[in-house]
Coordinates of C-alpha atoms in Angstrom, one line a residue:
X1 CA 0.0 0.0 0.0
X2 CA 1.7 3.2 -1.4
X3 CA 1.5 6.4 1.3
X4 CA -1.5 8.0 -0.3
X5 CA -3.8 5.1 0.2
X6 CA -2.7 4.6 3.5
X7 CA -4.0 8.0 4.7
X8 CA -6.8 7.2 3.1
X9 CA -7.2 4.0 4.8
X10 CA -6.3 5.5 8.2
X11 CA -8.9 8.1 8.0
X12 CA -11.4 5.5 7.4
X13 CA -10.3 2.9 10.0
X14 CA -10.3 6.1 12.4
X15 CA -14.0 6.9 11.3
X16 CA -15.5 3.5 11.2
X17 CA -14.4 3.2 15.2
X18 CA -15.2 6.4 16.2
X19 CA -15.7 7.9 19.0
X20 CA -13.2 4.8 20.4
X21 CA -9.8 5.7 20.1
X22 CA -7.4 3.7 18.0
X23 CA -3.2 3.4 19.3
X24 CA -0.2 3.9 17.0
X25 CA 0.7 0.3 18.0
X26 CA -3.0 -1.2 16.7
X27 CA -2.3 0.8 13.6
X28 CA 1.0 0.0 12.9
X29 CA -0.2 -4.2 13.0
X30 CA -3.0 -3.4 10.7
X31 CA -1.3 -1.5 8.1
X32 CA 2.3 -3.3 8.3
X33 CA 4.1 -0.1 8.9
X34 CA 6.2 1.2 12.0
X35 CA 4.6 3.2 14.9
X36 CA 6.8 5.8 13.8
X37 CA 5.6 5.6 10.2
X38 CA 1.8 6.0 11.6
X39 CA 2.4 8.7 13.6
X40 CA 3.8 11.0 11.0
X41 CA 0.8 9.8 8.9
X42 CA -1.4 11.1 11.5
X43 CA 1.0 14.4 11.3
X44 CA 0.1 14.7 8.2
X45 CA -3.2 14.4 8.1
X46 CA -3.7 16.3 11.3
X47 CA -1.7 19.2 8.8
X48 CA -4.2 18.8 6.1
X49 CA -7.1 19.6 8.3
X50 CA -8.2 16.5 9.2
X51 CA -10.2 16.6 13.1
X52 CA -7.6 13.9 14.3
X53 CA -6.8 13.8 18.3
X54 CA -4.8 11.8 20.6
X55 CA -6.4 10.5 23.7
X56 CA -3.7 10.1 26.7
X57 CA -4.1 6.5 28.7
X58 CA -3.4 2.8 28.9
X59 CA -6.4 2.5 26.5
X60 CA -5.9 6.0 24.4
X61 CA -5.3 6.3 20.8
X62 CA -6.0 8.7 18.1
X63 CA -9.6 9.7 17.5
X64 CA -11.2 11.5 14.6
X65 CA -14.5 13.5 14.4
X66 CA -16.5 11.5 12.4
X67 CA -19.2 14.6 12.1
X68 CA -16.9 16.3 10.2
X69 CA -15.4 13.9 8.3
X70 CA -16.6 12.7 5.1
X71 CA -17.3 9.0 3.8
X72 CA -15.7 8.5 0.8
X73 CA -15.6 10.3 -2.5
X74 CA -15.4 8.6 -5.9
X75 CA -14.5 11.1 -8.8
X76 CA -13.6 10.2 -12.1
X77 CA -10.6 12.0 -13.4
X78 CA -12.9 14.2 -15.5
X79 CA -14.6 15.4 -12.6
X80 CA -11.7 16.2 -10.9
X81 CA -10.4 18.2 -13.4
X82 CA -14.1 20.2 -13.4
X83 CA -13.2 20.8 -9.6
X84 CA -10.1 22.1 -10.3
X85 CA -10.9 24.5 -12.9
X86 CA -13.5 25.9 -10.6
X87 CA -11.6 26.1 -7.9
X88 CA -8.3 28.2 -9.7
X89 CA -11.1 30.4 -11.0
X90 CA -11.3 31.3 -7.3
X91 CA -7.4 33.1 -7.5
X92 CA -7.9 36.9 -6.0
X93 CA -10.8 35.9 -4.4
X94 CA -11.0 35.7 -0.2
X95 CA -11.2 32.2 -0.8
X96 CA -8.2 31.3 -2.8
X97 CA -6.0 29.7 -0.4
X98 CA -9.4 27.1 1.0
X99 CA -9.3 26.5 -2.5
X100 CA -5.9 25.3 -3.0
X101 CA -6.3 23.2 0.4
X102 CA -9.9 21.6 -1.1
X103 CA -7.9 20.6 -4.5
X104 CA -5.3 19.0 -2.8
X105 CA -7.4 17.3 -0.6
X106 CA -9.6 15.9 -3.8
X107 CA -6.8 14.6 -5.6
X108 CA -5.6 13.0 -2.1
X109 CA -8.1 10.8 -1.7
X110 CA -8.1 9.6 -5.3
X111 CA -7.2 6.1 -6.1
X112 CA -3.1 6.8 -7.8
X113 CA -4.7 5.6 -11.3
X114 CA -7.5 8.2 -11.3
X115 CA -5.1 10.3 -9.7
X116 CA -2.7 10.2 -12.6
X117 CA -5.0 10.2 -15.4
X118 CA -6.6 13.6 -14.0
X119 CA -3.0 14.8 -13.9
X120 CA -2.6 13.9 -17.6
X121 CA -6.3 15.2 -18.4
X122 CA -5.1 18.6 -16.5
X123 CA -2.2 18.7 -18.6
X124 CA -4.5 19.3 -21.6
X125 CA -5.9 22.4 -19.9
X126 CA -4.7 26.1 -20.6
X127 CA -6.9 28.6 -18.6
X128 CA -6.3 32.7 -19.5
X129 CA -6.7 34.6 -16.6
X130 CA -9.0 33.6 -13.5
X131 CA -11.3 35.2 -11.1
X132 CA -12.0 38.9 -9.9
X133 CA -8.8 40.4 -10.8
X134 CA -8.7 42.4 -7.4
X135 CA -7.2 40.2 -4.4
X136 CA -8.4 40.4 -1.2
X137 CA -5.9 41.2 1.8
X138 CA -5.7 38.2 4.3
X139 CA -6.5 40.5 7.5
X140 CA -10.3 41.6 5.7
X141 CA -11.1 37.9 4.5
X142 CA -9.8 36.8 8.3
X143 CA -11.9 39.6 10.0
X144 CA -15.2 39.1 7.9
X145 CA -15.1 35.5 8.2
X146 CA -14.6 35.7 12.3
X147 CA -17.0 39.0 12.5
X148 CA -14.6 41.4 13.8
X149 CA -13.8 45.2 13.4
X150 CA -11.2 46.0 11.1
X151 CA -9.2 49.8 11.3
X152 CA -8.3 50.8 7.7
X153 CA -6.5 52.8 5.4
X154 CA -8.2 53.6 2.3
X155 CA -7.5 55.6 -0.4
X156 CA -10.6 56.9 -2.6
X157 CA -10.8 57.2 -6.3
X158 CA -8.6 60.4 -5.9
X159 CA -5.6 58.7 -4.5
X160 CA -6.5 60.4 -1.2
X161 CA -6.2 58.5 2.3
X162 CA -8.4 58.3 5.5
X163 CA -8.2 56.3 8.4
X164 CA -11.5 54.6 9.7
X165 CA -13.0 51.8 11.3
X166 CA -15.7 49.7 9.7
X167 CA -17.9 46.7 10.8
X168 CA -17.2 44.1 7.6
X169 CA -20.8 42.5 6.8
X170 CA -20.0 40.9 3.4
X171 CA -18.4 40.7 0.0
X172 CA -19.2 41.8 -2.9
X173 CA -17.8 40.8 -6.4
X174 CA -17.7 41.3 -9.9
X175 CA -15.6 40.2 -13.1
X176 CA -13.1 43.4 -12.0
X177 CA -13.0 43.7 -8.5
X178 CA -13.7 42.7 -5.1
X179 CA -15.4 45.1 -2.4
X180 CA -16.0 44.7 1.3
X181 CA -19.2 45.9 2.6
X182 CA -19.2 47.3 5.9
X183 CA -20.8 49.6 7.9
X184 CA -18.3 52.7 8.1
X185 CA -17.7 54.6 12.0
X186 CA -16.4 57.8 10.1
X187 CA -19.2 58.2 7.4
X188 CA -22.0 56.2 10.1
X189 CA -23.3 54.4 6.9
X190 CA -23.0 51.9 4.8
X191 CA -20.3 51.5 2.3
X192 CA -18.3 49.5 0.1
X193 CA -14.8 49.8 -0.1
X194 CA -12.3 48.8 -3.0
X195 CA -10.0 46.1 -1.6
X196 CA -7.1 47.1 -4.0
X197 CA -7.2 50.8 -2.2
X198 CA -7.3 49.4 1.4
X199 CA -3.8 51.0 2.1
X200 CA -3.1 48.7 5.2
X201 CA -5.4 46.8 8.1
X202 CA -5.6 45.9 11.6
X203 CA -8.2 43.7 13.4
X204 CA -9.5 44.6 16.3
X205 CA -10.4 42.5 19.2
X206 CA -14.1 43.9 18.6
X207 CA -16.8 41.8 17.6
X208 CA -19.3 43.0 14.6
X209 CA -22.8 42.3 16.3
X210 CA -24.4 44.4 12.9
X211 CA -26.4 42.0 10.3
X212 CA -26.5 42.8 5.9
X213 CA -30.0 43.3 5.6
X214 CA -30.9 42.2 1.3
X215 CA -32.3 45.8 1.0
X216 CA -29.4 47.3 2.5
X217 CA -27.7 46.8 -1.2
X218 CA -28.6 49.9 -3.3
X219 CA -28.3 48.0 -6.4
X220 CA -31.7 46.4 -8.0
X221 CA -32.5 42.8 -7.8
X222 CA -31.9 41.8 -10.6
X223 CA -28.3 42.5 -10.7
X224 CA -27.1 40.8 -7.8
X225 CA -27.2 37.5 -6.7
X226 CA -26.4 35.6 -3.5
X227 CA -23.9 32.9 -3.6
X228 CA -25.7 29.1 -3.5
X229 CA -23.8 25.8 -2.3
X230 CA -26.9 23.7 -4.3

C-alpha cells in the first residue's frame, strides 16, 4: 500500500471506530508499517485539516471527528479536473487559499490511477486569466469571516487616504473587482470599499454584532445574486 492510500485508509479505519480511540501500535499491525511511520501519517493528516486527536491512557489512541469527516468520495478524473478548474477560477478571491487546500485534498483521496489520469487530463488544460482580478488582503477575508472590526487605510478614487473603522458585513464581487461591505464609523453608513485601495489593516479585538439586511444593497435585484452551495 503506497503512502497515499494509506491515509486514506487510516482516516477511514479512524472513522468506522469512532468515537473509540485507536493506538499507534494497533495501527502500525494493521497497516504493516512502524509506529513511527503511523504517527507521521497522522501528522500529516492532522496538517491537512483532518479533526484527528490523541487520547492520553493505557487504553488512548487517536480519534477523529466522524461529524466532520466525510465518507468516501469517488470522482472520475474528468470530474476532478471540473473541480479544479473551478476552484483556480477562485485566484484573488477571499477564498483562494481554501481553494488550494480543497484541491489538494480531492486529488488526495483519489485512487493513484484516477489520480494520474486527471494529472494527464489537467495537462490538456490552458486557462487565460482567472477570477476577480482584485485580491483580497488576508486581515479583511480573516476579519469578515470571524465577525470582527477592522481599522483601515483607504485611499478613494482620488488617491486620497483616510483612516477609519468599519464593521465588515460581506463581499461583494464582480468580473473586475472585489469590495468589502461594511458599515463605516467615520461616514456612520453603509459602504463598500475597494479592496485594491485598502492601504493597510488591523483587526480589532471587537466583535461585529451588525447584520446585511438584502435591502441594505442599493443595487436592483436583478443584478445581484447571492452565492448558493446547491
Amino acid at each position: 500500500m503506497n503512502r497515499t492510500d494509506r491515509l486514506y485508509a487510516l482516516v477511514e479505519e479512524l472513522r468506522a471506530v469512532s468515537p473509540r480511540p485507536r493506538s499507534a501500535r494497533w495501527l502500525a499491525g494493521r497497516f504493516e508499517v512502524s509506529t513511527r511511520t503511523i504517527e507521521r501519517d497522522i501528522t500529516a493528516l492532522q496538517g491537512a485539516g483532518v479533526p484527528i486527536w490523541a487520547e492520553p491512557g493505557r487504553t488512548g489512541g487517536y480519534v477523529v471527528d466522524r461529524a466532520r469527516t466525510l465518507p468516501p468520495v469517488n470522482l472520475t478524473p474528468g470530474e476532478a479536473v471540473a473541480m479544479a478548474v473551478a476552484l483556480h477560477r477562485l485566484g484573488g478571491t477571499p477564498f483562494a487559499p481554501a481553494a488550494g487546500a480543497a484541491l489538494r485534498k480531492l486529488v488526495a483521496v483519489m485512487p493513484p490511477a484516477d489520480a494520474a489520469e486527471a494529472h494527464r487530463l489537467a495537462g490538456r488544460v490552458h486557462l487565460i486569466g482567472g477570477g476577480p482580478a482584485t485580491p483580497v488582503p488576508a486581515a479583511v477575508a480573516d476579519a469578515v469571516s470571524a465577525r470582527r472590526v477592522l481599522r483601515l487605510r483607504y485611499a478613494d478614487r482620488d488617491g486620497a487616504v483616510s483612516a477609519r473603522d468599519v464593521e465588515p458585513l460581506a463581499y461583494l464581487g464582480n468580473p473586475t473587482h472585489w469590495y468589502v461591505v461594511a458599515w463605516c464609523r467615520l461616514r456612520d453608513g453603509l459602504r463598500c470599499f475597494r479592496t485594491d485601495r485598502i492601504v493597510s489593516v488591523h483587526p480589532l479585538a471587537e466583535a461585529v454584532t451588525r447584520e446585511l439586511r438584502p435591502d441594505d444593497l442599493d443595487i436592483p435585484a436583478g443584478r445581484v445574486r447571492p452565492l448558493s452551495l446547491v
